[in-house]
Coordinates of C-alpha atoms in Angstrom, one line a residue:
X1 CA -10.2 23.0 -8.0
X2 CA -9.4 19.3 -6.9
X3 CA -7.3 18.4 -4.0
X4 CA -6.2 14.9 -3.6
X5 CA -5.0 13.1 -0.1
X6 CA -2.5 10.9 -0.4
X7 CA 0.4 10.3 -3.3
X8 CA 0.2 6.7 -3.8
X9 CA -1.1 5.0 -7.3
X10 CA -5.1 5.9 -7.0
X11 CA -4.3 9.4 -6.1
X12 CA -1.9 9.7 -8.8
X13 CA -4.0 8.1 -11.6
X14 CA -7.0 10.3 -10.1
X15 CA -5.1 13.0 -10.5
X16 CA -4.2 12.8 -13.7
X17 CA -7.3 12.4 -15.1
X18 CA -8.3 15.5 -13.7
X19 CA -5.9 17.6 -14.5
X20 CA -6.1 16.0 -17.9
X21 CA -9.7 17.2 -18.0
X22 CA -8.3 20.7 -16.6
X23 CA -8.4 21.1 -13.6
X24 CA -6.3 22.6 -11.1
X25 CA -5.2 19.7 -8.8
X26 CA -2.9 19.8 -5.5
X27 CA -1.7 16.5 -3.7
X28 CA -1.1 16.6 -0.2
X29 CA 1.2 13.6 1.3
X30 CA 2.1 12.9 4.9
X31 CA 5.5 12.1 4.2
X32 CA 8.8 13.8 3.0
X33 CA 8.2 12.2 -0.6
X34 CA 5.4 11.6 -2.8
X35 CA 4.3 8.2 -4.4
X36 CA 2.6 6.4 -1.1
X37 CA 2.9 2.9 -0.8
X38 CA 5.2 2.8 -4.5
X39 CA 8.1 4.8 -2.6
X40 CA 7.4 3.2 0.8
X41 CA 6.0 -0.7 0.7
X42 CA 8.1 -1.8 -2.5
X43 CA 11.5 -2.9 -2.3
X44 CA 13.5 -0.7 -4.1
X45 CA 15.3 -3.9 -6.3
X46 CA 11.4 -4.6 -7.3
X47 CA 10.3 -0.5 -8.3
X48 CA 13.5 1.3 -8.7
X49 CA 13.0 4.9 -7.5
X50 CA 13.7 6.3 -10.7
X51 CA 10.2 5.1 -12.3
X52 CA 8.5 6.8 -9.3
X53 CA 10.3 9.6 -9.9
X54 CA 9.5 9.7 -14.0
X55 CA 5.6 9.4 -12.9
X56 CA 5.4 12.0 -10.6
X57 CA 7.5 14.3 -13.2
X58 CA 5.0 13.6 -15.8
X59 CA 2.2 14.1 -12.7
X60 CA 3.5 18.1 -12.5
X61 CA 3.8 18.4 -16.4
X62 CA 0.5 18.2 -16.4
X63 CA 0.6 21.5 -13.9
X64 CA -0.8 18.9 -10.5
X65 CA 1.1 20.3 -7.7
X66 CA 2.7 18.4 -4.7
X67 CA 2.7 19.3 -1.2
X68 CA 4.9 17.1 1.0
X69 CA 4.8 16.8 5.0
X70 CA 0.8 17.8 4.9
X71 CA -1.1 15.5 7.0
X72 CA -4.5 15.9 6.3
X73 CA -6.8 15.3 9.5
X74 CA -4.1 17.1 11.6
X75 CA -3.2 20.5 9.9
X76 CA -6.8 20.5 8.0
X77 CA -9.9 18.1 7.8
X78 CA -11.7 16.9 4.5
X79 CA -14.3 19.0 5.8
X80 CA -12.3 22.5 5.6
X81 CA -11.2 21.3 2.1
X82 CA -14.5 21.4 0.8
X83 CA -16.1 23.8 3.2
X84 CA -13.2 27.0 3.6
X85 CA -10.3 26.1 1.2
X86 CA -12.3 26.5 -1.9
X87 CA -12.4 22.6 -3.6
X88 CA -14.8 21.4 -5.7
X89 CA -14.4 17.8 -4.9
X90 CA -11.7 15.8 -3.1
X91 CA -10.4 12.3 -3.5
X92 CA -8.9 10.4 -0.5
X93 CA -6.7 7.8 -1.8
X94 CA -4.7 7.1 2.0
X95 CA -4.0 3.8 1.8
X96 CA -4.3 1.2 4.8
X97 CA -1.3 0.8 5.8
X98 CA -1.9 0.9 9.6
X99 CA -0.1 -2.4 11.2
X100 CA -1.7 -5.0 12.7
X101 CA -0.7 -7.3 15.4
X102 CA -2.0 -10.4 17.1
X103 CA -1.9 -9.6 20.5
X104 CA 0.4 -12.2 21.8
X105 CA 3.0 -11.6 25.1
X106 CA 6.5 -10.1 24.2
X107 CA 4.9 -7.5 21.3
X108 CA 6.4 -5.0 23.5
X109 CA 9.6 -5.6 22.9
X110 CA 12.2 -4.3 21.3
X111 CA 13.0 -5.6 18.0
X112 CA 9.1 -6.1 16.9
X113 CA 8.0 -3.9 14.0
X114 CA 5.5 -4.4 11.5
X115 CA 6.3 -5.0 7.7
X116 CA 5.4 -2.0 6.6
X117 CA 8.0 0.0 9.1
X118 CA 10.6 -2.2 8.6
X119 CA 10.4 -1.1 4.2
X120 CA 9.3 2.3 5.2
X121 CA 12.7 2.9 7.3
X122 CA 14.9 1.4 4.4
X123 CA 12.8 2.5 1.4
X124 CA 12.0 6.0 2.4
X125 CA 14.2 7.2 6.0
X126 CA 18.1 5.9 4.6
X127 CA 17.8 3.3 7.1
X128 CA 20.1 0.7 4.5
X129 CA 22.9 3.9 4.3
X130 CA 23.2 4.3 8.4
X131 CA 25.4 6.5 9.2
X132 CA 24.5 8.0 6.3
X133 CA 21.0 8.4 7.2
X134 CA 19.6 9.8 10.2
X135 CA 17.4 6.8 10.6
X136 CA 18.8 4.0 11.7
X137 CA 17.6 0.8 11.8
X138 CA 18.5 -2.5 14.8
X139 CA 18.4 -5.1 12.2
X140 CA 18.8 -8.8 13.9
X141 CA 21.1 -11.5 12.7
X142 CA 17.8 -13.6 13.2
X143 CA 14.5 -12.2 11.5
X144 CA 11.1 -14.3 12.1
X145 CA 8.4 -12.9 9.4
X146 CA 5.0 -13.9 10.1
X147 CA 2.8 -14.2 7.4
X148 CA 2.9 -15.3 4.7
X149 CA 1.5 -12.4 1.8
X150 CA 3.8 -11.0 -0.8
X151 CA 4.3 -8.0 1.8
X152 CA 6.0 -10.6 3.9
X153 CA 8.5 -11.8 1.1
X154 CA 9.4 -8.2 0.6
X155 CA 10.5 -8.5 4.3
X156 CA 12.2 -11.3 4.1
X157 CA 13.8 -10.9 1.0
X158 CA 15.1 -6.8 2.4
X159 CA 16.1 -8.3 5.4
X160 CA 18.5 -10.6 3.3
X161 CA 19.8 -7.6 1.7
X162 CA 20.3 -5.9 4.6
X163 CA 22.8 -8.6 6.2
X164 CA 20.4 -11.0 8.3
X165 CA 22.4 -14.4 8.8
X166 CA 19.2 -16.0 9.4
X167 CA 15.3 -15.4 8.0
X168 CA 12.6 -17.4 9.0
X169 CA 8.6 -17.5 7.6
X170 CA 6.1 -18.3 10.1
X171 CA 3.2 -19.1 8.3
X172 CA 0.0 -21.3 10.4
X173 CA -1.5 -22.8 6.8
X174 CA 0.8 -24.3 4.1
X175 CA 2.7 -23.5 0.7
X176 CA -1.0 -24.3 -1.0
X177 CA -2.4 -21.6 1.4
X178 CA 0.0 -18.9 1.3
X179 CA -1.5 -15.8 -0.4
X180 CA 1.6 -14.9 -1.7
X181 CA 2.3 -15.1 -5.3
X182 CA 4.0 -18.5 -6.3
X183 CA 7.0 -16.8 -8.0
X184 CA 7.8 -14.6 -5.0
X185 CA 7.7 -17.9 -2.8
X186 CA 10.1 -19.2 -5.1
X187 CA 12.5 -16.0 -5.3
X188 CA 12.7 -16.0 -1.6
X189 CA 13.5 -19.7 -1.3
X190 CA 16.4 -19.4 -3.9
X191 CA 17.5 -16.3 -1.9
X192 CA 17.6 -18.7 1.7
X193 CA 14.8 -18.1 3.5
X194 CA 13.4 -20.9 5.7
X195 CA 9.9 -21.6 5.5
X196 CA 8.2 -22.9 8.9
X197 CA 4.8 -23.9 7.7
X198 CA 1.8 -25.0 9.7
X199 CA 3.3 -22.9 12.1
X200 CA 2.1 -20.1 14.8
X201 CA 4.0 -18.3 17.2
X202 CA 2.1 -17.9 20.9
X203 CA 5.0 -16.1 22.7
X204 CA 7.9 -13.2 22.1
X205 CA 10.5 -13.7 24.5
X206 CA 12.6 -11.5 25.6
X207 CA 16.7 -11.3 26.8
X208 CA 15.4 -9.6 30.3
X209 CA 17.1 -6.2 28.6
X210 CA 13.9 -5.3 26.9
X211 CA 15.3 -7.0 23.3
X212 CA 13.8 -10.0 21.4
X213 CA 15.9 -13.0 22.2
X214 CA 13.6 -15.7 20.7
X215 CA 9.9 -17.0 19.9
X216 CA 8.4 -20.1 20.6
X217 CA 5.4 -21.3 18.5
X218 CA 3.0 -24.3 18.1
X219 CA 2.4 -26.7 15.5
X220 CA -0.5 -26.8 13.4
X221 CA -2.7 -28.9 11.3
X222 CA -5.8 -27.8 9.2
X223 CA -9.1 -29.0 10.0
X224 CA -12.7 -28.2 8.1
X225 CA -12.6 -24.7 5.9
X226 CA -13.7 -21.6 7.6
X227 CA -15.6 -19.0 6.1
X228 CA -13.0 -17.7 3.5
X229 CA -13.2 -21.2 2.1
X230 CA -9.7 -22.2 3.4
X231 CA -9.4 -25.1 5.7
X232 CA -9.0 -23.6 9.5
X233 CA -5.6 -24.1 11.4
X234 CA -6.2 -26.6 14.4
X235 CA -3.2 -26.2 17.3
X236 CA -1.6 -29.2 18.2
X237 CA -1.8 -30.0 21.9
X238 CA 2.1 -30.6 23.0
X239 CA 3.8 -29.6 20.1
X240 CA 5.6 -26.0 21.0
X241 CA 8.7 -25.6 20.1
X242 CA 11.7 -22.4 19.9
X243 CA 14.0 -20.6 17.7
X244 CA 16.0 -17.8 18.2
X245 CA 15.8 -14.5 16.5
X246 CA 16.3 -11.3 17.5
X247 CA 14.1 -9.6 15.4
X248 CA 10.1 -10.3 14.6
X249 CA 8.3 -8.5 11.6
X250 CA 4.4 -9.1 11.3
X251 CA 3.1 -9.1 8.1
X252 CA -0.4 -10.4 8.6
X253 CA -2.2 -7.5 6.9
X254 CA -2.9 -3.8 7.8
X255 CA -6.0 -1.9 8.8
X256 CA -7.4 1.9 7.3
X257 CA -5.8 4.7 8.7
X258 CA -8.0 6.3 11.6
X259 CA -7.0 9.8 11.0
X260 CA -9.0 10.2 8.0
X261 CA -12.1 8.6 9.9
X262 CA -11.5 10.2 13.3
X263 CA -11.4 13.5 11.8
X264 CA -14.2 13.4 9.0
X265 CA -18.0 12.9 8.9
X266 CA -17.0 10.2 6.4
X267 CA -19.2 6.9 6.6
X268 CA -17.5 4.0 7.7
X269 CA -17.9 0.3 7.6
X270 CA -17.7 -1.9 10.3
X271 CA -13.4 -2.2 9.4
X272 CA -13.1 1.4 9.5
X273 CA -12.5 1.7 5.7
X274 CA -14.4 4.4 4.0
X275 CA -17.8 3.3 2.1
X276 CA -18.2 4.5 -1.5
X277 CA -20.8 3.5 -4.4
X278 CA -20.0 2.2 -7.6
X279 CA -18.5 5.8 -9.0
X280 CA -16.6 5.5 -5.4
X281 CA -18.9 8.7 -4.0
X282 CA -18.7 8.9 -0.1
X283 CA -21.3 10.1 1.9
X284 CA -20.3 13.6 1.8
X285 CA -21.1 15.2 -1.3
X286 CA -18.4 16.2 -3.7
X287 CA -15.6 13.9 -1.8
X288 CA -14.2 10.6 -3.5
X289 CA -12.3 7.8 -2.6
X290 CA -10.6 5.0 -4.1
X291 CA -7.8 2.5 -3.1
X292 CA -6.9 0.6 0.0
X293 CA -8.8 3.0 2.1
X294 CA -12.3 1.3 0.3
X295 CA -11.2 -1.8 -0.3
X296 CA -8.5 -2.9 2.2
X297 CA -5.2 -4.2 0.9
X298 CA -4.8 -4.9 -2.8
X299 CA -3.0 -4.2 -5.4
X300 CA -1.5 -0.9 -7.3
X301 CA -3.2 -1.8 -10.7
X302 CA -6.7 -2.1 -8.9
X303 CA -5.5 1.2 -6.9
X304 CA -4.9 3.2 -10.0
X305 CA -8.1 1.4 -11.5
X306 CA -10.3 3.1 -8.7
X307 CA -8.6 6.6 -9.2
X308 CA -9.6 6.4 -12.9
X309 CA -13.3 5.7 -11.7
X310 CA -13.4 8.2 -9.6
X311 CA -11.9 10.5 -11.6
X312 CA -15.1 9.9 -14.0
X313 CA -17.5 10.0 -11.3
X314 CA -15.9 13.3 -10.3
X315 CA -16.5 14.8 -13.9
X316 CA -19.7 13.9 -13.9
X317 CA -20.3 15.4 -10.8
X318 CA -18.8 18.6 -11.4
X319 CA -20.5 18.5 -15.0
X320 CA -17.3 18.1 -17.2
X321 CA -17.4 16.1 -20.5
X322 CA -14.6 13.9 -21.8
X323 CA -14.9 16.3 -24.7
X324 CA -14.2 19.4 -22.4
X325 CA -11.3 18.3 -21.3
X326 CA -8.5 20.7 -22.3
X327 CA -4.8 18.9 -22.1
X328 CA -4.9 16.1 -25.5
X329 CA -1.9 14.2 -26.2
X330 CA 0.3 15.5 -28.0
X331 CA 0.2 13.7 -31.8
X332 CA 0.5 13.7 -35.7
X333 CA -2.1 14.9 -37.5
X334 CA -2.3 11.5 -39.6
X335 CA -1.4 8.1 -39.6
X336 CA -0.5 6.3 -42.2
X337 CA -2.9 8.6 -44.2
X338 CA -5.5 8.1 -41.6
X339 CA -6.7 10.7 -39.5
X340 CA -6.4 9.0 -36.0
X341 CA -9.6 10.3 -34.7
X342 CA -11.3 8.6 -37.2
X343 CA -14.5 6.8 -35.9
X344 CA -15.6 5.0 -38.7
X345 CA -13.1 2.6 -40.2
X346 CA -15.8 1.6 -43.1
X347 CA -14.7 4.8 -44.7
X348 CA -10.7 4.0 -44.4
X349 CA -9.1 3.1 -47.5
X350 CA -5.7 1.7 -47.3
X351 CA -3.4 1.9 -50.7

């Protein structure tokens, strides 16, 4: 028996391959709906719900089972997995996608979210069909998106959609700098969004109701290259200006989860993301993880890369070989007069 935490892409390629290798697999995800950061983080105009929906079908054709609204940590630990609920290993594929912030005045007001709540409340909560929905959602008529990573142009370019007059990028490096992809720089200048570069905001400020009513930022330049190689943003004394917006979304990265860590004798590194060897073993024996939880923020192929790897590492843990595995894809018995399990071509003749 397997049990997976999480939905998104390395739980669901993990999963797979086990069940694939037969196995009786169960995913448990936090939220209403499975598919983690592929139902929640990407705009639905980028990953069309559909898709998610075909994978995950073809996830319980294979007999994997889903369990929504399980928040492991809180109703169960990792521990109790392995110790009373009778798994043979477990993968935590969680994801980071705890907010970060940068600590300036005004971050208490309202109107300040993090990119990653603003998608989840349209993606997943209805928050684009209010009344509809049950979640609503206060967007402004002036958005301000700080950062400047392709999380931030999902932000903008949802904000757009959902009927902001005004979006602004607040970015403290240049164009050369951002870490975005070029091509969704270039989609979310075609679609209007103005680009404030060498640029940092210092203050929120607020209407004296508790709401956003503007920010005011300072002007950068970049001096000598720090240590991720790219040249360090200087502030520059006197140059502060304003701009009004109503609503600020920070997208300058995420953390790990703590529930996973607070709640688990999982090691940790100094980020709080979850150490793992090259099969992606943790220090507790039988338990795997793979994803954004080891790694930090990256992308779904790598994702469903490390739930492939530690898929293997949990075969070979639990002593199953690639030829045990019981589900094969279905296929013809030959190909072109060939039997497609053939091995050694030498011995192919074609007509």
């Amino acid at each position: 028996r397997i049990g997976v935490v999480g939905s998104g892409p390395a739980s669901m390629a993990c999963a797979a391959d086990m069940a694939k290798a037969g196995c009786d697999v169960t995913i448990y995800e936090a939220f209403h709906k499975p598919g983690g950061v592929l139902r929640y983080g990407i705009p639905e105009f980028r990953l069309p719900n559909y898709v998610i929906d075909a994978e995950l079908s073809n996830l319980t054709k294979l007999g994997i089972k889903i369990e929504c609204n399980v928040l492991v940590g809180r109703l169960f630990t990792i521990e109790q997995m392995v110790e009373e609920m009778g798994y043979d290993a477990v993968f935590v594929g969680t994801g980071a996608g705890y907010p970060r912030f940068m600590g300036i005045p005004g971050e208490s007001l309202n109107g300040v979210l993090s990119a990653n709540e603003l998608l989840t409340r349209v993606n997943l909560m209805g928050a684009k069909d209010f009344p509809n929905q049950d979640t609503p959602l206060h967007l402004g008529k002036h958005v301000a998106v700080i950062g400047s990573g392709n999380t931030a142009m999902d932000a903008m370019r949802v904000s757009l959609r959902m009927g902001a007059e005004k979006v602004y990028c607040v970015y403290r490096r240049t164009r050369a700098e951002s870490p975005a992809r070029v091509e969704e720089i270039h989609h979310a200048e075609e679609e209007g969004v103005e680009f404030h570069w060498l640029t940092a905001p210092v203050e929120i400020l607020g209407d004296g109701k508790g709401n956003v009513r503007a920010m005011r930022n300072i002007r950068m330049e970049l001096g000598e290259p720090d240590s991720s190689g790219r040249r360090r943003p200087i502030p520059l004394d006197g140059s502060e200006y304003e701009f009004e917006a109503d609503m600020i979304v920070y997208a300058i990265g995420t953390n790990a989860n703590p529930i996973i860590g607070q709640t688990s004798k999982l090691k940790l590194n100094k980020w709080g993301y979850i150490e793992a060897d090259d099969k992606l073993a943790t220090s507790m024996a039988g338990v795997y993880a793979g994803g954004d939880i080891v790694t930090g923020g990256a992308t779904v192929i790598l994702a469903m890369g490390a739930g492939r790897t530690a898929a293997a590492g949990m075969k070979e843990y639990l002593g199953i070989r690639d030829s045990d595995r019981v589900y094969q894809q279905p296929r013809g018995d030959r190909m072109f007069g060939i039997d497609p399990n053939e091995k050694n071509f030498s011995r192919v003749r074609l007509a």
